[in-house]
mmCIF file of C-alpha atoms and ligand atoms in Angstrom:
data_model
loop_
_atom_site.group_PDB
_atom_site.id
_atom_site.type_symbol
_atom_site.label_atom_id
_atom_site.label_comp_id
_atom_site.label_asym_id
_atom_site.label_seq_id
_atom_site.Cartn_x
_atom_site.Cartn_y
_atom_site.Cartn_z
ATOM 1 C CA MET A 331 109.521 113.991 115.292
ATOM 2 C CA LYS A 332 106.328 115.725 116.297
ATOM 3 C CA ASP A 333 104.127 114.000 118.831
ATOM 4 C CA LYS A 334 100.805 115.453 117.682
ATOM 5 C CA SER A 335 99.015 115.817 114.379
ATOM 6 C CA ILE A 336 96.170 118.033 113.232
ATOM 7 C CA ALA A 337 93.424 116.419 111.185
ATOM 8 C CA ALA A 338 90.109 117.473 109.642
ATOM 9 C CA VAL A 339 87.485 115.262 111.262
ATOM 10 C CA MET A 340 84.013 114.299 110.095
ATOM 11 C CA GLU A 341 81.979 114.113 113.286
ATOM 12 C CA LYS A 342 78.523 114.081 111.707
ATOM 13 C CA ALA A 343 77.245 113.703 108.157
ATOM 14 C CA ASN A 344 76.661 116.988 106.309
ATOM 15 C CA GLU A 345 78.357 119.092 108.985
ATOM 16 C CA PRO A 346 81.605 121.005 108.469
ATOM 17 C CA LEU A 347 84.721 118.973 109.256
ATOM 18 C CA ARG A 348 86.359 120.022 112.515
ATOM 19 C CA MET A 349 90.061 120.555 113.076
ATOM 20 C CA ARG A 350 91.200 118.252 115.859
ATOM 21 C CA GLU A 351 94.555 117.343 117.351
ATOM 22 C CA PHE A 352 95.591 113.720 117.907
ATOM 23 C CA PRO A 353 98.564 112.085 119.604
ATOM 24 C CA ILE A 354 100.945 110.341 117.209
ATOM 25 C CA PRO A 355 101.347 106.761 118.461
ATOM 26 C CA GLU A 356 104.730 105.161 118.886
ATOM 27 C CA VAL A 357 105.951 103.828 115.537
ATOM 28 C CA LYS A 358 106.230 100.168 116.425
ATOM 29 C CA GLU A 359 107.721 97.285 114.453
ATOM 30 C CA GLY A 360 106.512 97.185 110.856
ATOM 31 C CA CYS A 361 104.599 100.474 111.116
ATOM 32 C CA VAL A 362 105.290 103.654 109.161
ATOM 33 C CA LEU A 363 104.522 107.256 109.990
ATOM 34 C CA VAL A 364 104.015 109.443 106.923
ATOM 35 C CA LYS A 365 103.704 113.164 106.548
ATOM 36 C CA THR A 366 100.880 113.828 104.082
ATOM 37 C CA LEU A 367 101.822 115.806 100.988
ATOM 38 C CA ALA A 368 98.576 115.402 99.080
ATOM 39 C CA SER A 369 95.268 113.673 99.660
ATOM 40 C CA GLY A 370 92.822 113.336 96.822
ATOM 41 C CA VAL A 371 89.239 114.384 97.421
ATOM 42 C CA CYS A 372 87.405 111.430 95.928
ATOM 43 C CA GLY A 373 83.755 111.389 94.874
ATOM 44 C CA THR A 374 83.356 108.644 97.474
ATOM 45 C CA ASP A 375 84.453 111.107 100.184
ATOM 46 C CA VAL A 376 81.487 113.259 99.219
ATOM 47 C CA HIS A 377 79.139 110.263 99.470
ATOM 48 C CA CYS A 378 80.668 109.491 102.892
ATOM 49 C CA TRP A 379 80.226 113.060 104.038
ATOM 50 C CA ARG A 380 76.629 113.063 102.824
ATOM 51 C CA GLY A 381 75.929 110.002 104.962
ATOM 52 C CA GLN A 382 75.432 107.658 101.983
ATOM 53 C CA VAL A 383 78.192 105.272 103.075
ATOM 54 C CA LYS A 384 77.965 103.455 106.396
ATOM 55 C CA MET A 385 81.025 104.277 108.481
ATOM 56 C CA PRO A 386 81.997 104.665 112.121
ATOM 57 C CA LEU A 387 82.288 108.270 113.287
ATOM 58 C CA PRO A 388 84.254 110.354 114.044
ATOM 59 C CA MET A 389 86.284 109.729 110.894
ATOM 60 C CA ILE A 390 89.278 111.279 109.192
ATOM 61 C CA LEU A 391 88.351 110.985 105.520
ATOM 62 C CA GLY A 392 90.914 110.473 102.764
ATOM 63 C CA HIS A 393 91.796 107.121 101.200
ATOM 64 C CA GLU A 394 94.164 108.211 98.409
ATOM 65 C CA SER A 395 97.293 109.969 99.553
ATOM 66 C CA VAL A 396 100.949 110.562 98.891
ATOM 67 C CA GLY A 397 103.334 111.499 101.666
ATOM 68 C CA THR A 398 106.922 111.401 102.803
ATOM 69 C CA ILE A 399 108.144 108.835 105.258
ATOM 70 C CA ASP A 400 108.673 110.508 108.601
ATOM 71 C CA LYS A 401 109.540 107.440 110.629
ATOM 72 C CA LEU A 402 109.957 103.755 109.852
ATOM 73 C CA GLY A 403 109.307 101.113 112.477
ATOM 74 C CA THR A 404 111.907 98.394 112.878
ATOM 75 C CA GLY A 405 111.685 95.714 110.232
ATOM 76 C CA ARG A 406 110.276 98.061 107.562
ATOM 77 C CA SER A 407 113.067 98.781 105.151
ATOM 78 C CA ALA A 408 111.378 98.127 101.813
ATOM 79 C CA ASP A 409 108.135 98.997 100.063
ATOM 80 C CA SER A 410 105.659 96.345 98.938
ATOM 81 C CA MET A 411 107.745 95.679 95.801
ATOM 82 C CA GLY A 412 110.928 95.176 97.805
ATOM 83 C CA GLU A 413 112.338 98.619 96.876
ATOM 84 C CA PRO A 414 114.405 99.990 99.765
ATOM 85 C CA ILE A 415 112.709 102.878 101.562
ATOM 86 C CA ALA A 416 114.071 105.464 103.950
ATOM 87 C CA GLN A 417 112.980 108.542 105.821
ATOM 88 C CA GLY A 418 112.096 111.325 103.372
ATOM 89 C CA ASP A 419 111.045 109.012 100.531
ATOM 90 C CA ARG A 420 107.711 109.701 98.898
ATOM 91 C CA VAL A 421 105.221 106.861 99.086
ATOM 92 C CA PHE A 422 101.676 106.152 97.927
ATOM 93 C CA TRP A 423 99.945 103.801 100.321
ATOM 94 C CA VAL A 424 97.081 101.403 99.788
ATOM 95 C CA ALA A 425 94.107 102.361 101.913
ATOM 96 C CA GLY A 426 92.400 98.961 101.892
ATOM 97 C CA HIS A 427 93.228 96.045 104.193
ATOM 98 C CA PRO A 428 91.792 92.639 103.303
ATOM 99 C CA CYS A 429 90.930 90.331 106.203
ATOM 100 C CA GLY A 430 92.860 87.368 104.790
ATOM 101 C CA LYS A 431 90.310 84.919 106.169
ATOM 102 C CA CYS A 432 87.122 85.158 104.105
ATOM 103 C CA TYR A 433 85.920 83.290 100.979
ATOM 104 C CA GLY A 434 87.122 86.126 98.726
ATOM 105 C CA CYS A 435 90.565 86.296 100.292
ATOM 106 C CA VAL A 436 91.185 82.557 100.707
ATOM 107 C CA VAL A 437 89.199 80.712 98.040
ATOM 108 C CA LEU A 438 88.811 83.281 95.265
ATOM 109 C CA LYS A 439 92.166 84.892 96.051
ATOM 110 C CA ASP A 440 90.577 88.201 95.118
ATOM 111 C CA THR A 441 90.798 90.681 97.962
ATOM 112 C CA THR A 442 88.566 93.174 96.144
ATOM 113 C CA VAL A 443 85.591 91.064 97.195
ATOM 114 C CA CYS A 444 86.842 90.557 100.758
ATOM 115 C CA SER A 445 83.845 90.568 103.085
ATOM 116 C CA GLY A 446 85.960 91.796 106.013
ATOM 117 C CA ARG A 447 87.719 94.551 104.094
ATOM 118 C CA ARG A 448 88.580 97.688 106.020
ATOM 119 C CA ALA A 449 90.200 100.839 104.726
ATOM 120 C CA TYR A 450 91.838 104.015 105.873
ATOM 121 C CA GLY A 451 89.521 106.963 105.471
ATOM 122 C CA THR A 452 86.347 104.865 105.489
ATOM 123 C CA SER A 453 86.400 102.174 108.193
ATOM 124 C CA TYR A 454 88.716 103.115 111.050
ATOM 125 C CA SER A 455 87.297 105.725 113.405
ATOM 126 C CA CYS A 456 89.803 108.260 114.659
ATOM 127 C CA ALA A 457 88.424 107.610 118.138
ATOM 128 C CA ASP A 458 90.427 104.362 118.124
ATOM 129 C CA TYR A 459 94.135 103.518 117.851
ATOM 130 C CA PRO A 460 96.048 104.458 115.714
ATOM 131 C CA TYR A 461 93.739 107.522 115.340
ATOM 132 C CA LEU A 462 95.504 108.928 112.269
ATOM 133 C CA ALA A 463 93.964 106.584 109.728
ATOM 134 C CA GLY A 464 92.800 108.966 107.019
ATOM 135 C CA GLY A 465 94.509 111.287 104.555
ATOM 136 C CA TYR A 466 92.891 114.556 105.666
ATOM 137 C CA SER A 467 95.574 114.795 108.298
ATOM 138 C CA GLU A 468 99.108 116.156 108.681
ATOM 139 C CA TYR A 469 100.358 112.694 109.567
ATOM 140 C CA VAL A 470 99.021 109.241 108.758
ATOM 141 C CA PHE A 471 99.958 106.188 110.792
ATOM 142 C CA LEU A 472 100.348 103.097 108.621
ATOM 143 C CA THR A 473 100.098 99.872 110.557
ATOM 144 C CA GLU A 474 102.157 96.790 109.752
ATOM 145 C CA ARG A 475 99.293 95.532 107.534
ATOM 146 C CA SER A 476 99.619 98.453 105.109
ATOM 147 C CA PHE A 477 100.918 98.112 101.576
ATOM 148 C CA LEU A 478 102.848 101.061 100.224
ATOM 149 C CA PHE A 479 104.841 101.898 97.107
ATOM 150 C CA LYS A 480 107.641 104.326 96.534
ATOM 151 C CA VAL A 481 106.642 107.058 94.073
ATOM 152 C CA PRO A 482 109.147 107.013 91.176
ATOM 153 C CA GLU A 483 111.469 110.004 91.330
ATOM 154 C CA ALA A 484 110.418 111.393 87.951
ATOM 155 C CA VAL A 485 106.737 111.371 88.904
ATOM 156 C CA PRO A 486 105.468 114.534 90.640
ATOM 157 C CA SER A 487 103.325 113.849 93.716
ATOM 158 C CA GLU A 488 100.399 115.623 92.085
ATOM 159 C CA ALA A 489 100.617 113.374 89.028
ATOM 160 C CA ALA A 490 100.575 110.303 91.266
ATOM 161 C CA ILE A 491 97.485 111.520 93.094
ATOM 162 C CA ALA A 492 95.777 113.180 90.089
ATOM 163 C CA PHE A 493 93.229 110.430 89.487
ATOM 164 C CA GLY A 494 93.482 109.075 93.014
ATOM 165 C CA CYS A 495 91.887 105.704 93.624
ATOM 166 C CA GLY A 496 90.176 106.095 90.253
ATOM 167 C CA PHE A 497 93.285 105.093 88.340
ATOM 168 C CA PRO A 498 93.950 101.701 89.998
ATOM 169 C CA THR A 499 90.169 101.164 89.893
ATOM 170 C CA ALA A 500 90.295 101.586 86.112
ATOM 171 C CA VAL A 501 93.413 99.401 85.764
ATOM 172 C CA LYS A 502 91.643 96.605 87.617
ATOM 173 C CA GLY A 503 88.461 97.098 85.571
ATOM 174 C CA PHE A 504 90.446 96.769 82.336
ATOM 175 C CA GLU A 505 92.028 93.610 83.702
ATOM 176 C CA VAL A 506 88.579 92.172 84.500
ATOM 177 C CA ILE A 507 87.299 92.718 80.946
ATOM 178 C CA GLY A 508 90.525 91.594 79.270
ATOM 179 C CA GLY A 509 91.599 95.054 78.099
ATOM 180 C CA VAL A 510 91.182 96.618 74.665
ATOM 181 C CA ARG A 511 92.714 95.880 71.284
ATOM 182 C CA PRO A 512 93.812 98.299 68.565
ATOM 183 C CA GLY A 513 90.655 99.644 66.977
ATOM 184 C CA THR A 514 88.278 98.724 69.817
ATOM 185 C CA SER A 515 85.670 101.481 69.939
ATOM 186 C CA VAL A 516 85.186 102.670 73.510
ATOM 187 C CA LEU A 517 82.452 104.802 74.998
ATOM 188 C CA ILE A 518 83.002 106.073 78.522
ATOM 189 C CA GLN A 519 80.127 107.436 80.597
ATOM 190 C CA GLY A 520 81.585 109.903 83.080
ATOM 191 C CA ALA A 521 84.544 112.276 82.935
ATOM 192 C CA GLY A 522 85.656 112.103 86.548
ATOM 193 C CA PRO A 523 88.896 110.452 87.693
ATOM 194 C CA VAL A 524 87.717 106.909 86.808
ATOM 195 C CA GLY A 525 86.486 107.950 83.361
ATOM 196 C CA LEU A 526 89.635 109.952 82.612
ATOM 197 C CA SER A 527 91.832 107.048 83.753
ATOM 198 C CA CYS A 528 89.909 104.834 81.322
ATOM 199 C CA VAL A 529 90.733 107.297 78.536
ATOM 200 C CA VAL A 530 94.443 106.903 79.315
ATOM 201 C CA LEU A 531 94.232 103.097 79.364
ATOM 202 C CA ALA A 532 92.077 102.903 76.225
ATOM 203 C CA LYS A 533 94.462 105.192 74.366
ATOM 204 C CA LEU A 534 97.536 103.218 75.441
ATOM 205 C CA GLY A 535 95.786 100.065 74.204
ATOM 206 C CA GLY A 536 95.140 101.552 70.762
ATOM 207 C CA ALA A 537 91.362 101.889 71.138
ATOM 208 C CA ASN A 538 89.609 104.002 68.514
ATOM 209 C CA PRO A 539 87.466 105.962 68.577
ATOM 210 C CA ILE A 540 87.380 106.858 72.255
ATOM 211 C CA THR A 541 84.315 108.834 73.286
ATOM 212 C CA VAL A 542 83.627 110.371 76.671
ATOM 213 C CA MET A 543 80.226 111.611 77.831
ATOM 214 C CA GLY A 544 80.249 113.843 80.861
ATOM 215 C CA ALA A 545 80.537 117.324 82.326
ATOM 216 C CA PRO A 546 81.720 119.952 82.960
ATOM 217 C CA GLN A 547 83.784 121.374 80.113
ATOM 218 C CA ALA A 548 87.079 121.361 82.035
ATOM 219 C CA ARG A 549 86.853 117.593 82.485
ATOM 220 C CA LEU A 550 85.923 117.087 78.835
ATOM 221 C CA GLU A 551 88.918 119.175 77.795
ATOM 222 C CA MET A 552 91.138 116.971 79.925
ATOM 223 C CA ALA A 553 89.566 113.905 78.269
ATOM 224 C CA ARG A 554 90.475 115.304 74.839
ATOM 225 C CA ARG A 555 93.976 116.121 75.997
ATOM 226 C CA LEU A 556 94.459 112.566 77.192
ATOM 227 C CA GLY A 557 93.400 111.162 73.848
ATOM 228 C CA ALA A 558 89.599 111.053 73.619
ATOM 229 C CA ASP A 559 88.484 111.466 70.009
ATOM 230 C CA HIS A 560 85.080 112.784 71.040
ATOM 231 C CA ALA A 561 83.875 114.446 74.220
ATOM 232 C CA ILE A 562 80.130 114.922 74.597
ATOM 233 C CA ASP A 563 78.873 117.533 77.042
ATOM 234 C CA ILE A 564 75.807 116.051 78.711
ATOM 235 C CA ALA A 565 74.798 119.340 80.367
ATOM 236 C CA PRO A 566 72.358 120.314 77.578
ATOM 237 C CA LEU A 567 71.138 116.698 77.178
ATOM 238 C CA ALA A 568 68.654 116.430 80.000
ATOM 239 C CA ARG A 569 66.727 113.323 78.909
ATOM 240 C CA PRO A 570 68.227 109.817 78.640
ATOM 241 C CA GLU A 571 66.957 109.470 75.047
ATOM 242 C CA ASP A 572 68.756 112.701 74.102
ATOM 243 C CA ARG A 573 72.032 111.371 75.474
ATOM 244 C CA VAL A 574 71.668 108.010 73.715
ATOM 245 C CA LYS A 575 70.803 109.703 70.413
ATOM 246 C CA LYS A 576 73.760 112.068 70.655
ATOM 247 C CA ALA A 577 76.199 109.294 71.546
ATOM 248 C CA ARG A 578 75.016 107.225 68.565
ATOM 249 C CA GLU A 579 75.380 110.208 66.236
ATOM 250 C CA VAL A 580 78.869 111.040 67.427
ATOM 251 C CA ALA A 581 80.406 107.654 68.179
ATOM 252 C CA GLY A 582 78.187 105.015 66.619
ATOM 253 C CA GLU A 583 77.935 101.804 68.624
ATOM 254 C CA ALA A 584 80.730 100.857 70.968
ATOM 255 C CA ASP A 585 82.567 97.552 71.257
ATOM 256 C CA LEU A 586 83.112 98.477 74.867
ATOM 257 C CA CYS A 587 81.048 100.810 77.022
ATOM 258 C CA ILE A 588 82.257 101.774 80.497
ATOM 259 C CA GLU A 589 80.059 103.191 83.227
ATOM 260 C CA ALA A 590 82.262 105.562 85.223
ATOM 261 C CA SER A 591 79.628 108.124 86.106
ATOM 262 C CA GLY A 592 78.384 106.999 89.501
ATOM 263 C CA PHE A 593 74.737 107.392 88.433
ATOM 264 C CA PRO A 594 72.529 104.285 88.512
ATOM 265 C CA GLY A 595 70.484 105.572 85.554
ATOM 266 C CA ALA A 596 73.552 105.491 83.315
ATOM 267 C CA VAL A 597 73.349 101.701 83.057
ATOM 268 C CA ALA A 598 70.087 101.736 81.075
ATOM 269 C CA GLU A 599 71.668 104.172 78.608
ATOM 270 C CA GLY A 600 74.939 102.263 78.481
ATOM 271 C CA VAL A 601 73.439 98.937 77.399
ATOM 272 C CA GLU A 602 71.738 100.751 74.517
ATOM 273 C CA LEU A 603 75.084 101.993 73.260
ATOM 274 C CA VAL A 604 76.949 98.690 73.088
ATOM 275 C CA ARG A 605 77.265 96.894 69.764
ATOM 276 C CA ALA A 606 76.236 93.229 69.365
ATOM 277 C CA ASN A 607 78.665 90.895 71.151
ATOM 278 C CA GLY A 608 80.107 93.938 72.917
ATOM 279 C CA ARG A 609 81.104 94.419 76.522
ATOM 280 C CA TYR A 610 79.696 96.670 79.214
ATOM 281 C CA LEU A 611 81.737 97.379 82.321
ATOM 282 C CA VAL A 612 80.010 98.940 85.336
ATOM 283 C CA MET A 613 82.529 100.520 87.662
ATOM 284 C CA GLY A 614 81.316 103.949 88.709
ATOM 285 C CA VAL A 615 78.194 103.223 90.753
ATOM 286 C CA PHE A 616 80.131 102.354 93.901
ATOM 287 C CA SER A 617 77.829 103.953 96.443
ATOM 288 C CA ASP A 618 74.433 102.286 96.640
ATOM 289 C CA LEU A 619 72.114 104.954 95.326
ATOM 290 C CA GLY A 620 69.282 102.511 94.746
ATOM 291 C CA PRO A 621 67.988 100.499 91.779
ATOM 292 C CA ALA A 622 67.465 101.754 88.239
ATOM 293 C CA PRO A 623 65.400 100.064 85.527
ATOM 294 C CA VAL A 624 67.265 98.419 82.637
ATOM 295 C CA ASN A 625 65.766 96.769 79.570
ATOM 296 C CA PRO A 626 67.130 93.206 79.816
ATOM 297 C CA SER A 627 65.926 92.319 76.340
ATOM 298 C CA ILE A 628 68.755 94.418 74.888
ATOM 299 C CA ILE A 629 71.281 92.343 76.821
ATOM 300 C CA VAL A 630 69.823 89.141 75.345
ATOM 301 C CA ARG A 631 69.324 90.286 71.777
ATOM 302 C CA ARG A 632 72.809 91.718 71.470
ATOM 303 C CA ASN A 633 74.718 88.956 73.266
ATOM 304 C CA LEU A 634 76.104 91.553 75.648
ATOM 305 C CA LYS A 635 78.745 90.657 78.175
ATOM 306 C CA LEU A 636 78.231 92.526 81.426
ATOM 307 C CA PHE A 637 81.035 93.047 83.927
ATOM 308 C CA GLY A 638 81.233 94.655 87.311
ATOM 309 C CA SER A 639 84.433 95.662 89.037
ATOM 310 C CA VAL A 640 85.004 96.963 92.520
ATOM 311 C CA PHE A 641 88.138 98.174 94.300
ATOM 312 C CA TRP A 642 91.639 97.084 93.318
ATOM 313 C CA GLU A 643 94.587 95.210 94.720
ATOM 314 C CA PRO A 644 97.994 96.651 95.665
ATOM 315 C CA ARG A 645 99.478 95.450 92.373
ATOM 316 C CA HIS A 646 97.091 97.713 90.436
ATOM 317 C CA LEU A 647 98.494 100.765 92.208
ATOM 318 C CA HIS A 648 101.979 99.506 91.452
ATOM 319 C CA GLU A 649 100.969 99.304 87.774
ATOM 320 C CA VAL A 650 99.682 102.889 87.892
ATOM 321 C CA LEU A 651 103.001 104.128 89.286
ATOM 322 C CA ARG A 652 104.933 102.188 86.642
ATOM 323 C CA LEU A 653 102.707 103.576 83.922
ATOM 324 C CA LEU A 654 103.304 107.097 85.217
ATOM 325 C CA ALA A 655 107.063 106.523 85.351
ATOM 326 C CA LEU A 656 106.915 105.535 81.677
ATOM 327 C CA TYR A 657 104.416 108.015 80.268
ATOM 328 C CA ASN A 658 103.819 110.921 82.609
ATOM 329 C CA ASP A 659 106.301 113.125 80.787
ATOM 330 C CA ARG A 660 103.701 113.309 78.045
ATOM 331 C CA LEU A 661 100.495 112.679 80.016
ATOM 332 C CA LYS A 662 101.345 115.374 82.589
ATOM 333 C CA LEU A 663 98.590 114.221 84.898
ATOM 334 C CA GLU A 664 99.605 116.859 87.440
ATOM 335 C CA ASP A 665 97.677 119.281 85.212
ATOM 336 C CA ALA A 666 94.462 117.480 86.187
ATOM 337 C CA VAL A 667 94.838 118.769 89.744
ATOM 338 C CA SER A 668 92.786 121.905 89.314
ATOM 339 C CA ALA A 669 92.158 122.859 92.925
ATOM 340 C CA LYS A 670 94.333 122.652 96.039
ATOM 341 C CA TYR A 671 93.069 123.190 99.549
ATOM 342 C CA ALA A 672 94.678 123.659 102.922
ATOM 343 C CA LEU A 673 93.563 121.144 105.548
ATOM 344 C CA GLU A 674 91.304 123.670 107.262
ATOM 345 C CA ASN A 675 89.413 124.164 103.988
ATOM 346 C CA ALA A 676 88.603 120.480 103.563
ATOM 347 C CA THR A 677 84.857 121.097 103.838
ATOM 348 C CA GLN A 678 85.047 123.578 100.983
ATOM 349 C CA ALA A 679 86.936 120.951 98.972
ATOM 350 C CA LEU A 680 84.118 118.428 99.503
ATOM 351 C CA GLN A 681 81.527 120.997 98.457
ATOM 352 C CA ASP A 682 83.465 121.940 95.335
ATOM 353 C CA VAL A 683 83.939 118.302 94.314
ATOM 354 C CA GLU A 684 80.237 117.698 94.838
ATOM 355 C CA ALA A 685 79.445 120.685 92.603
ATOM 356 C CA LEU A 686 81.870 119.302 89.948
ATOM 357 C CA LYS A 687 83.887 122.500 90.168
ATOM 358 C CA CYS A 688 87.216 120.736 89.729
ATOM 359 C CA VAL A 689 88.802 118.164 87.466
ATOM 360 C CA LYS A 690 90.560 116.896 90.602
ATOM 361 C CA ALA A 691 90.795 118.488 94.022
ATOM 362 C CA ILE A 692 93.517 117.727 96.522
ATOM 363 C CA ILE A 693 94.100 118.659 100.112
ATOM 364 C CA SER A 694 97.697 119.483 100.985
ATOM 365 C CA PRO A 695 98.092 119.106 104.748
ATOM 366 C CA CYS A 696 101.876 119.559 104.601
ATOM 367 C CA ALA A 697 103.334 121.108 101.482
ATOM 368 C CA ALA A 698 106.721 119.653 100.494
HETATM 369 ZN ZN1 LIG B 1339 88.225 106.998 96.094
HETATM 370 ZN ZN1 LIG B 1340 88.732 88.801 103.318
#
């Protein structure tokens, strides 16, 4: 076992990440040391790097990762489903840690609204023990509080990480709204990992038609490949009214509209595209980019049901891995990984994700 690990560290917002070396702490009871195979570069990482998310610095970014178990602490012999685990097994770990003490955790029993939630890659500074608490690192140290799941053997690591935290986010969002039924018309705003995951879930539920609005072309092609009936390129549609008009022409009104774009302004357009008695799920605008005006009269006159959904629980990641075990031979989500970066090129990865150059970018600190 190595006693040091290299990581790409965010020391200041907007500055290049720096390669730093950290000591690997002793793997105590219940803890797990993993060697990182792939860390997704999430849109949230870009917001973090741009200083739009409050976090302690220095920070090792990366909250969606797959790795192989390098060392298991005593007492850790199974994953969070009770599946036996051993050195060398591939696992996908849950970045978030609920506090277990707040109103959300105790009364609501919904850890996604935990007020004391902390997460690898966003809340633990690498200045503090156990240092290696983010995926942009050769090794990640999972404390005894961490949930983790074995990646099914038939599922390639890149398929598991392809939509990163976006996939369990979408699974939880679908749970919140009660899913789709055969023939539900679905309009998805945004063709990033959350939007593309929604395409998969809508298709599996029999939704029709499924329409995605987004950019760039490579993401829209992936949306079509995953089952979208229509994919609207918003690049030439600069004004909100142009986008609404186009969506109505192509898809009509939607029983269900999903905001997976991350842009506050999308909400005003989304409510215009939902049919009477329809549902609108807002899931993409995670980072607080400020308010955006919405016409509330539309919500009243059409009996709209509005839903918000944030984060996900360990079971949603388990559902993603089960879904991949069942369907990835035809989904082939590994094809969505369109750019791979070495750890030292992590800054470039953030820039490319920000510029929407990739369907999904991953950092591979230690190739298999
Ligand atoms: Zn994420
Ligand atoms: Zn809590």
